[in-house]
PDB file of C-alpha atoms in Angstrom:
ATOM      1  CA  MET A 136      13.962  15.936   5.266  1.00 63.00           C
ATOM      2  CA  ALA A 137      10.452  17.045   4.868  1.00 78.00           C
ATOM      3  CA  GLN A 138       7.791  14.177   5.891  1.00 91.00           C
ATOM      4  CA  PRO A 139       6.576  13.369   2.546  1.00 96.00           C
ATOM      5  CA  ARG A 140       2.601  13.369   1.439  1.00 96.00           C
ATOM      6  CA  ILE A 141       2.289   9.736   0.041  1.00 97.00           C
ATOM      7  CA  LEU A 142      -0.603   7.797  -1.748  1.00 97.00           C
ATOM      8  CA  ILE A 143      -0.230   4.202  -2.327  1.00 97.00           C
ATOM      9  CA  LEU A 144      -2.792   2.406  -5.036  1.00 96.00           C
ATOM     10  CA  GLY A 145      -2.743  -1.448  -6.042  1.00 94.00           C
ATOM     11  CA  PRO A 146      -5.149  -4.069  -5.369  1.00 92.00           C
ATOM     12  CA  PRO A 147      -5.734  -6.579  -2.826  1.00 90.00           C
ATOM     13  CA  GLY A 148      -2.933  -8.510  -1.878  1.00 91.00           C
ATOM     14  CA  ALA A 149      -0.423  -6.464  -3.679  1.00 94.00           C
ATOM     15  CA  GLY A 150       1.236  -5.277   0.050  1.00 92.00           C
ATOM     16  CA  LYS A 151      -0.129  -2.057   0.539  1.00 92.00           C
ATOM     17  CA  GLY A 152      -0.432  -2.629   4.139  1.00 89.00           C
ATOM     18  CA  THR A 153       3.279  -3.951   4.324  1.00 91.00           C
ATOM     19  CA  GLN A 154       4.774  -1.189   2.242  1.00 95.00           C
ATOM     20  CA  SER A 155       2.525   1.472   4.346  1.00 95.00           C
ATOM     21  CA  GLY A 156       3.652   0.204   7.497  1.00 93.00           C
ATOM     22  CA  ARG A 157       7.192   0.580   6.342  1.00 96.00           C
ATOM     23  CA  LEU A 158       7.017   3.888   5.343  1.00 96.00           C
ATOM     24  CA  VAL A 159       5.079   4.863   8.391  1.00 96.00           C
ATOM     25  CA  GLU A 160       8.368   3.793  10.614  1.00 96.00           C
ATOM     26  CA  HIS A 161      10.900   5.030   8.175  1.00 96.00           C
ATOM     27  CA  PHE A 162       9.792   8.417   7.801  1.00 96.00           C
ATOM     28  CA  ASP A 163       8.064   9.122  10.750  1.00 95.00           C
ATOM     29  CA  ILE A 164       4.555   9.946   9.247  1.00 96.00           C
ATOM     30  CA  ALA A 165       0.982   8.817   9.402  1.00 94.00           C
ATOM     31  CA  HIS A 166      -1.049   5.801   8.113  1.00 94.00           C
ATOM     32  CA  ILE A 167      -4.203   6.887   6.958  1.00 93.00           C
ATOM     33  CA  THR A 168      -6.874   4.127   5.958  1.00 91.00           C
ATOM     34  CA  THR A 169     -10.465   4.909   4.836  1.00 84.00           C
ATOM     35  CA  GLY A 170     -11.558   2.086   7.244  1.00 81.00           C
ATOM     36  CA  ASP A 171      -9.540   3.544   9.942  1.00 83.00           C
ATOM     37  CA  ALA A 172     -10.356   7.215   9.154  1.00 82.00           C
ATOM     38  CA  LEU A 173     -14.486   5.897   9.440  1.00 80.00           C
ATOM     39  CA  ARG A 174     -14.221   4.205  12.960  1.00 80.00           C
ATOM     40  CA  ALA A 175     -12.269   7.175  14.500  1.00 79.00           C
ATOM     41  CA  ASN A 176     -14.911   9.157  13.263  1.00 77.00           C
ATOM     42  CA  LYS A 177     -17.892   7.618  13.871  1.00 82.00           C
ATOM     43  CA  GLY A 178     -19.134  10.405  15.818  1.00 82.00           C
ATOM     44  CA  MET A 179     -18.271  13.375  13.749  1.00 81.00           C
ATOM     45  CA  ASP A 180     -20.929  15.880  13.036  1.00 84.00           C
ATOM     46  CA  ILE A 181     -21.750  15.472   8.803  1.00 79.00           C
ATOM     47  CA  SER A 182     -25.767  16.552   8.969  1.00 79.00           C
ATOM     48  CA  ASP A 183     -24.422  19.596   6.698  1.00 77.00           C
ATOM     49  CA  VAL A 184     -23.539  17.121   3.893  1.00 71.00           C
ATOM     50  CA  HIS A 185     -26.288  14.150   4.822  1.00 69.00           C
ATOM     51  CA  ASP A 186     -29.700  14.315   4.518  1.00 70.00           C
ATOM     52  CA  GLU A 187     -30.912  11.449   6.897  1.00 78.00           C
ATOM     53  CA  TYR A 188     -27.817  10.946   9.401  1.00 81.00           C
ATOM     54  CA  ASP A 189     -25.999  13.070  11.393  1.00 82.00           C
ATOM     55  CA  THR A 190     -22.814  10.763  11.856  1.00 85.00           C
ATOM     56  CA  PRO A 191     -20.749   8.241  10.037  1.00 81.00           C
ATOM     57  CA  GLY A 192     -21.489   5.454  12.786  1.00 82.00           C
ATOM     58  CA  GLU A 193     -25.247   6.161  12.193  1.00 86.00           C
ATOM     59  CA  ILE A 194     -24.928   5.171   8.583  1.00 81.00           C
ATOM     60  CA  MET A 195     -22.446   2.034   9.428  1.00 79.00           C
ATOM     61  CA  ALA A 196     -24.919   1.148  12.067  1.00 82.00           C
ATOM     62  CA  ALA A 197     -28.209   1.341   9.555  1.00 81.00           C
ATOM     63  CA  GLY A 198     -25.493  -0.953   6.978  1.00 77.00           C
ATOM     64  CA  GLU A 199     -25.513   1.595   4.392  1.00 77.00           C
ATOM     65  CA  LEU A 200     -22.611   2.740   2.373  1.00 73.00           C
ATOM     66  CA  VAL A 201     -21.018   5.738   3.470  1.00 79.00           C
ATOM     67  CA  PRO A 202     -21.243   8.382   0.533  1.00 81.00           C
ATOM     68  CA  ASP A 203     -18.343   9.869  -1.115  1.00 85.00           C
ATOM     69  CA  GLU A 204     -19.178  13.469   0.552  1.00 85.00           C
ATOM     70  CA  VAL A 205     -18.924  11.913   3.925  1.00 84.00           C
ATOM     71  CA  VAL A 206     -15.673   9.856   3.213  1.00 88.00           C
ATOM     72  CA  THR A 207     -14.331  12.820   1.795  1.00 90.00           C
ATOM     73  CA  ALA A 208     -15.022  14.891   4.435  1.00 86.00           C
ATOM     74  CA  ILE A 209     -13.587  12.492   7.209  1.00 86.00           C
ATOM     75  CA  VAL A 210     -10.240  12.172   4.904  1.00 91.00           C
ATOM     76  CA  GLU A 211     -10.238  15.983   4.927  1.00 90.00           C
ATOM     77  CA  GLU A 212     -10.363  15.916   8.595  1.00 86.00           C
ATOM     78  CA  ALA A 213      -7.676  13.097   8.737  1.00 88.00           C
ATOM     79  CA  LEU A 214      -4.896  14.825   6.569  1.00 90.00           C
ATOM     80  CA  ALA A 215      -5.162  17.886   8.387  1.00 87.00           C
ATOM     81  CA  ASP A 216      -3.932  16.663  11.560  1.00 83.00           C
ATOM     82  CA  ALA A 217      -1.263  14.784   9.571  1.00 87.00           C
ATOM     83  CA  ASP A 218       2.134  16.546   8.892  1.00 88.00           C
ATOM     84  CA  GLY A 219       3.073  13.652   6.688  1.00 94.00           C
ATOM     85  CA  PHE A 220       1.161  10.671   5.661  1.00 96.00           C
ATOM     86  CA  VAL A 221       0.784   7.463   3.399  1.00 97.00           C
ATOM     87  CA  LEU A 222      -2.836   7.426   2.088  1.00 96.00           C
ATOM     88  CA  ASP A 223      -4.565   4.250   1.638  1.00 93.00           C
ATOM     89  CA  GLY A 224      -8.032   3.135   0.079  1.00 90.00           C
ATOM     90  CA  TYR A 225      -8.912   6.963  -0.886  1.00 93.00           C
ATOM     91  CA  PRO A 226      -9.393   7.903  -3.634  1.00 94.00           C
ATOM     92  CA  ARG A 227     -11.326   5.241  -5.290  1.00 88.00           C
ATOM     93  CA  ASN A 228     -12.863   7.143  -7.989  1.00 90.00           C
ATOM     94  CA  ILE A 229     -12.569  10.601 -10.307  1.00 92.00           C
ATOM     95  CA  ALA A 230     -14.628  12.529  -8.178  1.00 91.00           C
ATOM     96  CA  GLN A 231     -12.743  11.538  -5.192  1.00 93.00           C
ATOM     97  CA  ALA A 232      -9.148  12.101  -6.653  1.00 94.00           C
ATOM     98  CA  GLU A 233     -10.304  15.688  -7.612  1.00 94.00           C
ATOM     99  CA  ALA A 234     -11.563  16.174  -3.947  1.00 94.00           C
ATOM    100  CA  LEU A 235      -8.065  15.229  -2.613  1.00 95.00           C
ATOM    101  CA  GLU A 236      -6.046  17.612  -5.458  1.00 94.00           C
ATOM    102  CA  GLY A 237      -8.026  20.459  -3.511  1.00 93.00           C
ATOM    103  CA  MET A 238      -7.239  18.981   0.038  1.00 93.00           C
ATOM    104  CA  THR A 239      -3.477  18.488  -0.214  1.00 93.00           C
ATOM    105  CA  ASP A 240      -0.272  18.407  -2.498  1.00 92.00           C
ATOM    106  CA  LEU A 241       0.823  15.051  -2.812  1.00 95.00           C
ATOM    107  CA  ASP A 242       4.390  14.381  -3.221  1.00 95.00           C
ATOM    108  CA  VAL A 243       4.435  10.934  -4.520  1.00 96.00           C
ATOM    109  CA  VAL A 244       2.085   8.417  -5.884  1.00 97.00           C
ATOM    110  CA  LEU A 245       2.843   4.906  -5.611  1.00 97.00           C
ATOM    111  CA  LYS A 246       1.489   2.043  -7.587  1.00 97.00           C
ATOM    112  CA  LEU A 247       2.051  -1.390  -6.838  1.00 97.00           C
ATOM    113  CA  ASP A 248       2.055  -3.303  -9.830  1.00 96.00           C
ATOM    114  CA  VAL A 249       1.353  -7.516  -9.268  1.00 96.00           C
ATOM    115  CA  SER A 250       0.302  -9.955 -11.962  1.00 95.00           C
ATOM    116  CA  GLU A 251      -3.359 -11.701 -11.415  1.00 94.00           C
ATOM    117  CA  ASP A 252      -1.501 -14.914 -10.562  1.00 95.00           C
ATOM    118  CA  GLU A 253       0.748 -13.468  -8.250  1.00 95.00           C
ATOM    119  CA  LEU A 254      -2.233 -11.742  -6.521  1.00 95.00           C
ATOM    120  CA  VAL A 255      -4.852 -14.774  -6.414  1.00 96.00           C
ATOM    121  CA  HIS A 256      -1.555 -16.950  -5.283  1.00 95.00           C
ATOM    122  CA  ARG A 257      -1.004 -14.533  -1.900  1.00 94.00           C
ATOM    123  CA  LEU A 258      -4.903 -14.105  -1.351  1.00 94.00           C
ATOM    124  CA  THR A 259      -5.922 -18.101  -1.466  1.00 96.00           C
ATOM    125  CA  GLY A 260      -2.771 -18.841   0.490  1.00 95.00           C
ATOM    126  CA  ARG A 261      -3.506 -16.450   3.369  1.00 93.00           C
ATOM    127  CA  ARG A 262      -5.062 -18.102   6.791  1.00 95.00           C
ATOM    128  CA  ILE A 263      -6.267 -16.681   9.985  1.00 94.00           C
ATOM    129  CA  ASP A 264      -5.837 -17.461  13.419  1.00 94.00           C
ATOM    130  CA  PRO A 265      -9.370 -17.306  14.595  1.00 93.00           C
ATOM    131  CA  GLU A 266      -8.413 -16.793  18.217  1.00 93.00           C
ATOM    132  CA  THR A 267      -5.778 -14.520  17.945  1.00 93.00           C
ATOM    133  CA  ASP A 268      -6.647 -12.947  14.108  1.00 89.00           C
ATOM    134  CA  GLU A 269      -2.950 -12.953  13.317  1.00 92.00           C
ATOM    135  CA  VAL A 270      -2.575 -13.747   9.644  1.00 90.00           C
ATOM    136  CA  TYR A 271      -0.511 -16.287   7.980  1.00 92.00           C
ATOM    137  CA  HIS A 272       0.469 -17.865   4.667  1.00 93.00           C
ATOM    138  CA  VAL A 273       0.812 -21.251   3.752  1.00 93.00           C
ATOM    139  CA  GLU A 274       3.753 -20.846   1.905  1.00 91.00           C
ATOM    140  CA  TYR A 275       5.075 -17.301   1.860  1.00 89.00           C
ATOM    141  CA  ASP A 276       4.617 -17.167   6.271  1.00 90.00           C
ATOM    142  CA  PRO A 277       3.374 -20.381   7.559  1.00 93.00           C
ATOM    143  CA  ALA A 278       2.242 -21.324  11.204  1.00 93.00           C
ATOM    144  CA  GLU A 279       5.448 -22.679  13.041  1.00 93.00           C
ATOM    145  CA  ASP A 280       3.257 -24.169  16.084  1.00 92.00           C
ATOM    146  CA  GLU A 281       1.393 -27.049  15.488  1.00 93.00           C
ATOM    147  CA  GLU A 282      -1.626 -26.067  17.765  1.00 94.00           C
ATOM    148  CA  VAL A 283      -1.948 -22.460  15.689  1.00 93.00           C
ATOM    149  CA  LYS A 284      -1.364 -24.579  12.522  1.00 93.00           C
ATOM    150  CA  GLU A 285      -4.699 -26.788  13.054  1.00 93.00           C
ATOM    151  CA  ARG A 286      -6.655 -23.849  14.001  1.00 95.00           C
ATOM    152  CA  LEU A 287      -6.319 -21.724  11.238  1.00 95.00           C
ATOM    153  CA  VAL A 288      -8.984 -21.262   8.755  1.00 95.00           C
ATOM    154  CA  GLN A 289      -9.211 -19.513   5.118  1.00 94.00           C
ATOM    155  CA  ARG A 290     -11.682 -16.530   5.104  1.00 89.00           C
ATOM    156  CA  ASP A 291     -14.514 -16.512   2.849  1.00 87.00           C
ATOM    157  CA  ASP A 292     -13.681 -13.805   0.899  1.00 86.00           C
ATOM    158  CA  ASP A 293      -9.898 -15.395   0.320  1.00 91.00           C
ATOM    159  CA  THR A 294     -11.254 -18.414  -1.871  1.00 93.00           C
ATOM    160  CA  GLU A 295     -10.258 -18.009  -5.533  1.00 94.00           C
ATOM    161  CA  GLU A 296     -13.559 -17.756  -6.782  1.00 93.00           C
ATOM    162  CA  THR A 297     -14.241 -14.781  -3.991  1.00 93.00           C
ATOM    163  CA  VAL A 298     -10.690 -13.480  -5.275  1.00 93.00           C
ATOM    164  CA  VAL A 299     -10.904 -13.340  -8.610  1.00 94.00           C
ATOM    165  CA  GLU A 300     -14.273 -11.531  -8.608  1.00 93.00           C
ATOM    166  CA  ARG A 301     -12.583  -9.124  -6.160  1.00 90.00           C
ATOM    167  CA  LEU A 302      -9.783  -8.159  -8.277  1.00 92.00           C
ATOM    168  CA  ARG A 303     -12.069  -7.721 -11.370  1.00 92.00           C
ATOM    169  CA  VAL A 304     -14.350  -5.392  -9.168  1.00 89.00           C
ATOM    170  CA  TYR A 305     -10.856  -3.477  -8.192  1.00 89.00           C
ATOM    171  CA  GLU A 306      -9.764  -3.249 -11.769  1.00 89.00           C
ATOM    172  CA  GLU A 307     -13.118  -1.922 -12.678  1.00 89.00           C
ATOM    173  CA  ASN A 308     -13.233   0.626 -10.206  1.00 85.00           C
ATOM    174  CA  THR A 309     -10.070   1.663  -9.854  1.00 88.00           C
ATOM    175  CA  ALA A 310      -8.352   2.194 -13.386  1.00 89.00           C
ATOM    176  CA  PRO A 311      -9.946   5.395 -14.088  1.00 93.00           C
ATOM    177  CA  VAL A 312      -8.063   6.807 -10.803  1.00 95.00           C
ATOM    178  CA  VAL A 313      -4.942   5.052 -12.127  1.00 94.00           C
ATOM    179  CA  GLU A 314      -5.291   6.700 -15.361  1.00 94.00           C
ATOM    180  CA  TYR A 315      -5.841  10.167 -13.731  1.00 95.00           C
ATOM    181  CA  TYR A 316      -2.322  10.732 -11.766  1.00 96.00           C
ATOM    182  CA  ASP A 317      -0.545   8.724 -15.230  1.00 95.00           C
ATOM    183  CA  GLU A 318      -1.753  11.265 -17.292  1.00 94.00           C
ATOM    184  CA  LYS A 319      -0.693  13.940 -14.510  1.00 92.00           C
ATOM    185  CA  GLY A 320       2.428  12.483 -14.841  1.00 91.00           C
ATOM    186  CA  SER A 321       2.983  12.025 -11.487  1.00 90.00           C
ATOM    187  CA  LEU A 322       2.447   7.874 -11.361  1.00 95.00           C
ATOM    188  CA  GLU A 323       5.340   6.140 -10.008  1.00 96.00           C
ATOM    189  CA  ARG A 324       4.747   2.279 -11.036  1.00 96.00           C
ATOM    190  CA  ILE A 325       6.476  -0.355  -8.689  1.00 97.00           C
ATOM    191  CA  ASP A 326       7.254  -3.830  -9.893  1.00 97.00           C
ATOM    192  CA  GLY A 327       5.472  -5.423  -6.437  1.00 95.00           C
ATOM    193  CA  ASP A 328       5.873  -9.332  -7.717  1.00 94.00           C
ATOM    194  CA  ARG A 329       9.001  -9.171  -5.943  1.00 93.00           C
ATOM    195  CA  ALA A 330      10.030  -9.757  -2.545  1.00 90.00           C
ATOM    196  CA  PRO A 331       9.022  -7.366   0.065  1.00 91.00           C
ATOM    197  CA  LYS A 332      12.445  -6.267   0.528  1.00 94.00           C
ATOM    198  CA  GLU A 333      13.211  -5.382  -2.654  1.00 96.00           C
ATOM    199  CA  VAL A 334      10.093  -3.497  -3.248  1.00 96.00           C
ATOM    200  CA  TRP A 335      10.363  -1.601  -0.120  1.00 97.00           C
ATOM    201  CA  THR A 336      14.016  -0.434  -1.261  1.00 97.00           C
ATOM    202  CA  GLU A 337      12.624   0.763  -4.628  1.00 97.00           C
ATOM    203  CA  ILE A 338       9.666   2.719  -2.885  1.00 97.00           C
ATOM    204  CA  ARG A 339      12.366   4.426  -0.086  1.00 96.00           C
ATOM    205  CA  GLU A 340      14.348   5.489  -2.818  1.00 96.00           C
ATOM    206  CA  ARG A 341      11.278   6.981  -5.189  1.00 95.00           C
ATOM    207  CA  VAL A 342       9.677   8.442  -2.006  1.00 96.00           C
ATOM    208  CA  GLU A 343      13.230  10.195  -1.050  1.00 95.00           C
ATOM    209  CA  SER A 344      13.907  11.346  -4.478  1.00 92.00           C
ATOM    210  CA  ALA A 345      10.513  13.190  -4.391  1.00 88.00           C
ATOM    211  CA  VAL A 346      10.965  15.271  -1.273  1.00 85.00           C
TER     212      VAL A 346
END
């Protein structure tokens, strides 16, 4: 089987990280996220696409947002080095979606659909171990060790008020991207409200039928 080229879309808490990890392991492909790609290419020469800074690292050090053309250049570099991949976090707007179309041919575009109530429940229930950065969930994946349990904390951006706002911003920003792929007929909607194993079974079958 050829190594698939996959785009995965979904809001925070939809399970993209979990399912991307399974895709990487099962199909032996690269996991490309914008955050990882930016960190891996801090020293990349972008003087030809940016007037003020020569590298992405300089932009991030200045506390400024990395512009579309720089993110696109970095993603293109990452894709060029991958035979197969699951892309997560890009594209975030129509301009990026159109740029991606010029970089590669996607085999499948997956969209994890999860209800807002479930997303809020998942995200507000997350807890972090500040000593190890391990992530737990008060219901789905509680810490078993009492010492660990006592030191767990909730991230500031996992409070209910913040989560609801994050989901609103996500929907506002990415709805056009979802519509873009839906109109092309390439969007595969996955019911992400189910248990991770059930979601994975459907994702695997959809990908295998697409390549």
